[in-house]
Amino acid sequence: MGKRERPVGPHKHKTPNIIGKKNSLNYRHIIHYPEDGQYTTRKLDVTKLGGRHPLTGRKVIEGVGGGSKQKARWIDWHRLPADWPRDGSVLEERVISVSYDPMRDAQICMTGYGTHLRWQVATDKMKAGDILRTHTAIPPNPIRPTEGDSHPLGALPLGSTVCMVEAWPGEGAHFAKGAEEKAKVLRKVGDRVVIKCWDELEFAIPEEAQCVVGTVSIHPLKALPIGSPNRMRWIGDRPRSGLWKRKDGRQGRKIKKPPPTIFTTPKAVYDEGTGSPSHIGHYGRTVVLDCLSEGKRGRIKPYKRCIPDAPRDSIPYKAEYRPGFDGKNPGTAGYTYGIVTKGTFGTGVHS
């Protein structure tokens, strides 16, 4: 009997600069899209990977394998088609059916306009026969939104519940795409709208980005508790190790201030410099290290770092998250290590 192959972990197959980024590999399955690249509403074949790397076949993650056979549906994440004019005209679509999708917990709907049919993710109050309207104009005064309709973020009143929000105009839904997910419009800052996702993080998004009013739906069967190991196998999850430790909270919980608002950027800018497994790129304002062990000790805590994505004249950039760091934030540093007093360089008298 051969030795059991242990997973190496997903970070072993990524360069250090793209660890934790959204453009990671999928170790669960491969969806076979049409070779010509043309959109289709037909069911697509799926090849399961069982936690292995799609190119090398090496075991990467554990706890994945088996499950029922599934077919994929090609979801169109662009609520506003790329060829639709942004001159204030309204796109009207009819919901033909609301269906079950085995690849996700949310329900999907077949919509049509003119001669076009496409799959979209349904909101929780959507039903067959509804008319979905997609607006492109931003009026001077906020509108009264309707469940299931799509508007630019700048057209909605504060406090609106939205889902399937674009991170950048024209790039498709990015935030609140999963079952029962939603975001809330908090405030407007200049030409950006700040939304809150997962009751935790805030994102400043251009006001022209499209969103859908309401909350993402969930299939009734997906909302039920799993209930048994056999059901886990049917879903495609292998048994866990069995190691369980009660989290008693003996050490207590740290109370931290909320993280700063994240300014979204186009995906091309977000992925700039990520490199490849053969050519390691460098993302953001950083220092090139010759040794991978360099810079491990004394690195700046995440909530004290500068915000590279914020505009230089914005409040988040100028705020004193770490005063004196890199000469870009005002104030006096709250530390003394590594600081050379003026006039003492070369004398051996350092702080």
Tab-separated table of C-alpha atoms in Angstrom:
chain	number	residue	atom	x	y	z
A	1	MET	CA	0.000	0.000	0.000
A	2	GLY	CA	1.480	3.316	-1.064
A	3	LYS	CA	2.085	6.228	1.209
A	4	ARG	CA	-0.789	8.684	1.397
A	5	GLU	CA	-0.139	11.884	-0.517
A	6	ARG	CA	-0.356	14.879	1.781
A	7	PRO	CA	-1.509	18.251	0.454
A	8	VAL	CA	1.203	20.863	0.026
A	9	GLY	CA	-1.097	23.847	0.539
A	10	PRO	CA	-2.267	26.427	-2.004
A	11	HIS	CA	0.522	28.909	-1.221
A	12	LYS	CA	3.168	26.508	-2.532
A	13	HIS	CA	1.800	26.995	-6.054
A	14	LYS	CA	1.709	30.796	-5.891
A	15	THR	CA	4.371	33.438	-5.974
A	16	PRO	CA	4.630	35.443	-2.728
A	17	ASN	CA	3.190	38.555	-4.364
A	18	ILE	CA	-0.178	36.988	-5.286
A	19	ILE	CA	-0.862	35.073	-2.072
A	20	GLY	CA	-4.307	36.035	-0.863
A	21	LYS	CA	-5.337	37.742	-4.105
A	22	LYS	CA	-8.593	36.976	-5.914
A	23	ASN	CA	-6.939	35.685	-9.083
A	24	SER	CA	-6.083	32.328	-7.530
A	25	LEU	CA	-6.430	28.898	-9.051
A	26	ASN	CA	-9.460	26.651	-8.650
A	27	TYR	CA	-8.510	23.284	-7.177
A	28	ARG	CA	-12.068	21.894	-7.138
A	29	HIS	CA	-13.182	21.735	-10.772
A	30	ILE	CA	-12.628	22.910	-14.331
A	31	ILE	CA	-15.547	24.257	-16.388
A	32	HIS	CA	-15.235	23.593	-20.114
A	33	TYR	CA	-16.446	26.691	-21.939
A	34	PRO	CA	-17.090	26.704	-25.710
A	35	GLU	CA	-13.924	26.876	-27.793
A	36	ASP	CA	-15.258	29.746	-29.904
A	37	GLY	CA	-15.833	31.850	-26.777
A	38	GLN	CA	-19.434	32.643	-27.678
A	39	TYR	CA	-21.869	32.885	-24.776
A	40	THR	CA	-24.377	30.067	-24.501
A	41	THR	CA	-27.190	29.106	-22.144
A	42	ARG	CA	-26.535	25.379	-22.582
A	43	LYS	CA	-25.192	23.298	-19.720
A	44	LEU	CA	-21.396	23.061	-19.651
A	45	ASP	CA	-19.302	19.995	-18.824
A	46	VAL	CA	-17.357	19.993	-15.551
A	47	THR	CA	-14.167	18.076	-14.722
A	48	LYS	CA	-13.561	17.573	-11.008
A	49	LEU	CA	-10.028	17.985	-9.677
A	50	GLY	CA	-10.455	16.626	-6.147
A	51	GLY	CA	-8.165	19.249	-4.639
A	52	ARG	CA	-5.356	18.816	-7.188
A	53	HIS	CA	-3.490	21.421	-9.187
A	54	PRO	CA	-5.097	21.823	-12.640
A	55	LEU	CA	-1.710	21.715	-14.417
A	56	THR	CA	0.640	19.585	-12.325
A	57	GLY	CA	-1.928	17.207	-10.808
A	58	ARG	CA	-0.279	17.488	-7.402
A	59	LYS	CA	-2.455	17.391	-4.289
A	60	VAL	CA	-2.852	20.962	-3.049
A	61	ILE	CA	-5.847	21.131	-0.705
A	62	GLU	CA	-7.443	18.475	1.463
A	63	GLY	CA	-11.056	17.688	2.175
A	64	VAL	CA	-12.219	17.789	-1.463
A	65	GLY	CA	-13.339	14.812	-3.519
A	66	GLY	CA	-16.274	12.806	-4.806
A	67	GLY	CA	-19.761	14.233	-4.951
A	68	SER	CA	-22.629	14.120	-7.397
A	69	LYS	CA	-22.122	14.786	-11.076
A	70	GLN	CA	-22.873	18.375	-12.012
A	71	LYS	CA	-23.304	20.584	-15.029
A	72	ALA	CA	-22.403	24.262	-15.009
A	73	ARG	CA	-24.403	27.251	-16.225
A	74	TRP	CA	-22.588	30.227	-17.702
A	75	ILE	CA	-23.612	33.154	-15.478
A	76	ASP	CA	-23.495	36.602	-17.074
A	77	TRP	CA	-22.157	38.924	-14.364
A	78	HIS	CA	-22.542	42.028	-16.534
A	79	ARG	CA	-26.049	43.256	-15.741
A	80	LEU	CA	-25.533	46.015	-18.309
A	81	PRO	CA	-24.336	44.422	-21.593
A	82	ALA	CA	-21.125	45.831	-23.024
A	83	ASP	CA	-22.857	46.863	-26.266
A	84	TRP	CA	-25.708	48.711	-24.528
A	85	PRO	CA	-25.423	52.533	-24.786
A	86	ARG	CA	-24.929	54.547	-21.597
A	87	ASP	CA	-27.068	57.444	-22.786
A	88	GLY	CA	-29.814	57.112	-20.172
A	89	SER	CA	-31.798	54.447	-22.038
A	90	VAL	CA	-33.372	51.658	-19.973
A	91	LEU	CA	-32.866	47.961	-20.688
A	92	GLU	CA	-35.947	45.835	-19.937
A	93	GLU	CA	-35.705	42.058	-19.531
A	94	ARG	CA	-38.320	39.464	-18.668
A	95	VAL	CA	-37.641	36.676	-16.174
A	96	ILE	CA	-38.497	33.453	-18.010
A	97	SER	CA	-37.789	31.038	-15.151
A	98	VAL	CA	-36.125	30.818	-11.750
A	99	SER	CA	-34.029	27.645	-11.533
A	100	TYR	CA	-31.697	25.601	-9.361
A	101	ASP	CA	-27.955	25.686	-10.005
A	102	PRO	CA	-25.919	22.784	-8.556
A	103	MET	CA	-22.701	24.830	-8.683
A	104	ARG	CA	-23.877	27.519	-6.242
A	105	ASP	CA	-26.237	28.043	-3.313
A	106	ALA	CA	-28.095	30.957	-4.911
A	107	GLN	CA	-30.930	30.509	-7.372
A	108	ILE	CA	-30.454	31.561	-10.973
A	109	CYS	CA	-32.907	33.004	-13.474
A	110	MET	CA	-33.194	32.886	-17.240
A	111	THR	CA	-33.793	36.369	-18.627
A	112	GLY	CA	-34.347	37.554	-22.160
A	113	TYR	CA	-34.507	40.764	-24.176
A	114	GLY	CA	-34.847	41.010	-27.949
A	115	THR	CA	-33.161	37.910	-29.332
A	116	HIS	CA	-30.808	37.419	-26.378
A	117	LEU	CA	-31.098	34.890	-23.542
A	118	ARG	CA	-28.773	34.680	-20.551
A	119	TRP	CA	-28.398	33.238	-17.070
A	120	GLN	CA	-28.240	35.622	-14.116
A	121	VAL	CA	-28.219	35.249	-10.333
A	122	ALA	CA	-31.703	35.836	-8.896
A	123	THR	CA	-32.577	38.066	-5.971
A	124	ASP	CA	-34.647	36.729	-3.079
A	125	LYS	CA	-37.983	38.213	-4.247
A	126	MET	CA	-37.650	37.479	-7.954
A	127	LYS	CA	-40.220	35.274	-9.705
A	128	ALA	CA	-41.047	34.202	-13.239
A	129	GLY	CA	-42.754	36.872	-15.328
A	130	ASP	CA	-41.107	39.863	-13.628
A	131	ILE	CA	-39.711	42.709	-15.709
A	132	LEU	CA	-36.154	43.668	-14.784
A	133	ARG	CA	-35.033	47.179	-15.656
A	134	THR	CA	-31.423	48.284	-15.930
A	135	HIS	CA	-30.888	52.045	-15.689
A	136	THR	CA	-27.738	53.914	-16.682
A	137	ALA	CA	-28.534	57.516	-15.706
A	138	ILE	CA	-27.599	59.221	-12.424
A	139	PRO	CA	-30.299	61.848	-11.707
A	140	PRO	CA	-29.617	64.913	-9.509
A	141	ASN	CA	-31.874	63.532	-6.763
A	142	PRO	CA	-31.792	59.914	-5.517
A	143	ILE	CA	-34.459	57.637	-6.993
A	144	ARG	CA	-36.863	55.290	-5.223
A	145	PRO	CA	-35.401	51.858	-6.069
A	146	THR	CA	-37.378	48.737	-6.952
A	147	GLU	CA	-36.365	45.207	-5.960
A	148	GLY	CA	-34.475	43.468	-8.781
A	149	ASP	CA	-33.737	46.606	-10.820
A	150	SER	CA	-30.194	47.728	-11.550
A	151	HIS	CA	-28.885	51.269	-11.133
A	152	PRO	CA	-25.542	53.028	-10.897
A	153	LEU	CA	-24.498	53.401	-7.273
A	154	GLY	CA	-24.709	57.180	-7.528
A	155	ALA	CA	-28.447	57.047	-8.271
A	156	LEU	CA	-29.467	55.266	-5.052
A	157	PRO	CA	-30.338	56.875	-1.705
A	158	LEU	CA	-28.194	56.289	1.352
A	159	GLY	CA	-29.098	53.164	3.296
A	160	SER	CA	-30.140	51.162	0.223
A	161	THR	CA	-29.567	47.400	0.234
A	162	VAL	CA	-27.755	46.261	-2.902
A	163	CYS	CA	-26.035	43.167	-4.241
A	164	MET	CA	-23.898	42.134	-7.224
A	165	VAL	CA	-21.951	45.391	-7.105
A	166	GLU	CA	-19.212	46.178	-9.609
A	167	ALA	CA	-15.781	47.045	-8.226
A	168	TRP	CA	-15.145	49.168	-11.324
A	169	PRO	CA	-17.641	50.285	-13.993
A	170	GLY	CA	-18.031	47.773	-16.802
A	171	GLU	CA	-16.064	44.922	-15.193
A	172	GLY	CA	-19.009	42.870	-13.933
A	173	ALA	CA	-20.317	42.038	-10.470
A	174	HIS	CA	-17.632	41.668	-7.805
A	175	PHE	CA	-19.148	42.233	-4.358
A	176	ALA	CA	-22.107	40.406	-2.758
A	177	LYS	CA	-22.477	37.642	-5.357
A	178	GLY	CA	-23.029	34.669	-3.037
A	179	ALA	CA	-26.259	33.352	-1.557
A	180	GLU	CA	-27.933	35.688	0.955
A	181	GLU	CA	-25.179	38.276	0.554
A	182	LYS	CA	-25.885	41.993	0.450
A	183	ALA	CA	-24.197	45.369	0.880
A	184	LYS	CA	-25.353	48.700	2.229
A	185	VAL	CA	-24.833	52.161	0.749
A	186	LEU	CA	-23.292	54.255	3.535
A	187	ARG	CA	-22.219	57.632	2.161
A	188	LYS	CA	-20.961	59.527	-0.851
A	189	VAL	CA	-17.457	61.015	-0.996
A	190	GLY	CA	-16.804	63.077	-4.101
A	191	ASP	CA	-17.410	60.937	-7.167
A	192	ARG	CA	-17.300	57.697	-5.148
A	193	VAL	CA	-19.915	55.817	-3.148
A	194	VAL	CA	-18.903	53.953	0.011
A	195	ILE	CA	-20.606	50.601	0.599
A	196	LYS	CA	-20.274	48.205	3.531
A	197	CYS	CA	-19.934	44.492	2.807
A	198	TRP	CA	-20.251	41.588	5.235
A	199	ASP	CA	-20.926	44.083	8.059
A	200	GLU	CA	-17.178	44.606	8.243
A	201	LEU	CA	-15.325	46.176	5.303
A	202	GLU	CA	-15.999	49.451	3.526
A	203	PHE	CA	-15.243	50.004	-0.155
A	204	ALA	CA	-15.205	53.320	-2.044
A	205	ILE	CA	-16.466	52.597	-5.568
A	206	PRO	CA	-17.009	54.982	-8.511
A	207	GLU	CA	-20.610	56.146	-8.686
A	208	GLU	CA	-20.987	54.848	-12.277
A	209	ALA	CA	-20.591	51.206	-11.162
A	210	GLN	CA	-23.747	49.129	-11.609
A	211	CYS	CA	-25.482	47.240	-8.798
A	212	VAL	CA	-28.729	45.347	-8.237
A	213	VAL	CA	-31.273	46.403	-5.637
A	214	GLY	CA	-32.062	43.702	-3.074
A	215	THR	CA	-30.424	40.604	-1.585
A	216	VAL	CA	-29.093	37.534	-3.372
A	217	SER	CA	-31.466	34.559	-3.141
A	218	ILE	CA	-30.782	31.094	-1.751
A	219	HIS	CA	-32.327	27.781	-2.787
A	220	PRO	CA	-34.541	26.273	-0.046
A	221	LEU	CA	-32.609	22.980	-0.096
A	222	LYS	CA	-29.287	24.797	0.182
A	223	ALA	CA	-30.583	26.684	3.218
A	224	LEU	CA	-31.204	23.455	5.146
A	225	PRO	CA	-28.541	22.121	7.535
A	226	ILE	CA	-26.360	19.391	6.058
A	227	GLY	CA	-27.306	16.936	8.774
A	228	SER	CA	-25.153	13.889	7.979
A	229	PRO	CA	-21.713	12.832	6.660
A	230	ASN	CA	-23.410	11.220	3.658
A	231	ARG	CA	-24.739	14.611	2.636
A	232	MET	CA	-21.234	16.052	2.895
A	233	ARG	CA	-20.008	13.356	0.529
A	234	TRP	CA	-22.827	14.194	-1.895
A	235	ILE	CA	-21.766	17.842	-1.833
A	236	GLY	CA	-18.157	16.871	-2.605
A	237	ASP	CA	-16.474	17.389	0.780
A	238	ARG	CA	-14.408	14.587	2.289
A	239	PRO	CA	-14.448	13.838	6.050
A	240	ARG	CA	-12.450	16.147	8.274
A	241	SER	CA	-9.563	14.984	10.430
A	242	GLY	CA	-11.675	14.709	13.571
A	243	LEU	CA	-9.401	16.978	15.594
A	244	TRP	CA	-11.582	19.436	17.493
A	245	LYS	CA	-10.599	21.920	20.144
A	246	ARG	CA	-12.960	24.024	22.157
A	247	LYS	CA	-12.312	27.731	21.787
A	248	ASP	CA	-12.728	28.851	25.355
A	249	GLY	CA	-11.641	32.464	24.900
A	250	ARG	CA	-9.191	32.234	27.777
A	251	GLN	CA	-6.846	34.736	26.191
A	252	GLY	CA	-9.659	37.186	25.492
A	253	ARG	CA	-10.404	39.104	22.312
A	254	LYS	CA	-8.557	42.153	21.091
A	255	ILE	CA	-10.652	45.199	20.336
A	256	LYS	CA	-9.324	46.703	17.132
A	257	LYS	CA	-10.424	49.758	15.243
A	258	PRO	CA	-12.195	49.067	11.924
A	259	PRO	CA	-9.928	48.950	8.876
A	260	PRO	CA	-9.807	51.998	6.577
A	261	THR	CA	-12.027	52.294	3.516
A	262	ILE	CA	-10.630	50.399	0.520
A	263	PHE	CA	-10.514	52.372	-2.744
A	264	THR	CA	-11.294	50.031	-5.651
A	265	THR	CA	-9.265	50.109	-8.864
A	266	PRO	CA	-9.658	48.573	-12.339
A	267	LYS	CA	-8.729	44.896	-12.428
A	268	ALA	CA	-5.799	45.577	-14.762
A	269	VAL	CA	-4.346	47.983	-12.193
A	270	TYR	CA	-5.141	45.600	-9.320
A	271	ASP	CA	-3.282	42.748	-11.049
A	272	GLU	CA	-0.374	44.927	-12.213
A	273	GLY	CA	2.996	43.430	-11.388
A	274	THR	CA	1.685	40.108	-10.076
A	275	GLY	CA	4.080	38.185	-12.273
A	276	SER	CA	3.968	34.454	-12.890
A	277	PRO	CA	5.304	31.355	-11.135
A	278	SER	CA	8.476	31.673	-13.232
A	279	HIS	CA	8.886	35.456	-12.980
A	280	ILE	CA	8.028	36.855	-9.568
A	281	GLY	CA	6.469	40.300	-9.789
A	282	HIS	CA	6.289	42.996	-7.152
A	283	TYR	CA	2.926	44.473	-6.199
A	284	GLY	CA	2.520	47.909	-4.651
A	285	ARG	CA	4.953	50.133	-2.784
A	286	THR	CA	7.552	47.643	-1.566
A	287	VAL	CA	11.249	46.845	-1.376
A	288	VAL	CA	12.832	44.158	-3.522
A	289	LEU	CA	14.214	41.444	-1.219
A	290	ASP	CA	17.043	39.163	-2.254
A	291	CYS	CA	16.290	36.619	0.449
A	292	LEU	CA	12.786	35.353	1.153
A	293	SER	CA	13.494	35.459	4.893
A	294	GLU	CA	14.288	39.178	4.824
A	295	GLY	CA	11.738	41.575	6.183
A	296	LYS	CA	9.960	38.978	8.293
A	297	ARG	CA	10.725	40.608	11.640
A	298	GLY	CA	9.451	44.038	12.532
A	299	ARG	CA	7.187	44.346	9.520
A	300	ILE	CA	4.453	46.990	9.729
A	301	LYS	CA	1.095	45.822	10.987
A	302	PRO	CA	-1.661	45.886	8.331
A	303	TYR	CA	-3.719	48.582	10.016
A	304	LYS	CA	-0.644	50.832	10.298
A	305	ARG	CA	0.451	50.666	6.693
A	306	CYS	CA	0.006	53.376	4.100
A	307	ILE	CA	-2.922	52.858	1.738
A	308	PRO	CA	-1.364	52.537	-1.729
A	309	ASP	CA	-4.710	52.510	-3.563
A	310	ALA	CA	-6.028	55.775	-2.088
A	311	PRO	CA	-5.510	59.049	-3.981
A	312	ARG	CA	-2.670	61.151	-2.624
A	313	ASP	CA	-4.951	64.083	-1.847
A	314	SER	CA	-7.564	61.985	-0.045
A	315	ILE	CA	-8.212	61.878	3.691
A	316	PRO	CA	-7.404	58.139	4.062
A	317	TYR	CA	-3.978	58.710	2.500
A	318	LYS	CA	-3.122	61.683	4.720
A	319	ALA	CA	-4.563	60.276	7.939
A	320	GLU	CA	-2.084	59.365	10.617
A	321	TYR	CA	-2.249	55.581	10.426
A	322	ARG	CA	1.479	55.484	11.055
A	323	PRO	CA	2.820	59.042	11.532
A	324	GLY	CA	6.157	59.722	9.968
A	325	PHE	CA	6.247	56.492	7.971
A	326	ASP	CA	8.084	56.881	4.662
A	327	GLY	CA	7.693	60.656	4.857
A	328	LYS	CA	4.193	60.491	3.385
A	329	ASN	CA	2.084	60.918	6.525
A	330	PRO	CA	2.210	63.975	8.791
A	331	GLY	CA	3.028	63.853	12.478
A	332	THR	CA	5.783	62.438	14.621
A	333	ALA	CA	6.575	58.740	14.724
A	334	GLY	CA	5.598	56.951	17.905
A	335	TYR	CA	8.781	54.875	17.958
A	336	THR	CA	12.511	55.485	18.285
A	337	TYR	CA	14.128	52.460	16.707
A	338	GLY	CA	15.979	53.079	13.470
A	339	ILE	CA	15.733	56.864	13.773
A	340	VAL	CA	18.996	58.772	13.350
A	341	THR	CA	19.132	62.091	15.164
A	342	LYS	CA	20.276	64.995	12.996
A	343	GLY	CA	23.990	65.635	13.372
A	344	THR	CA	24.808	62.257	14.927
A	345	PHE	CA	25.250	60.178	11.787
A	346	GLY	CA	28.671	58.514	11.760
A	347	THR	CA	29.310	59.155	15.432
A	348	GLY	CA	27.807	55.882	16.634
A	349	VAL	CA	25.146	57.676	18.684
A	350	HIS	CA	21.806	56.514	17.312
A	351	SER	CA	18.355	56.200	18.803
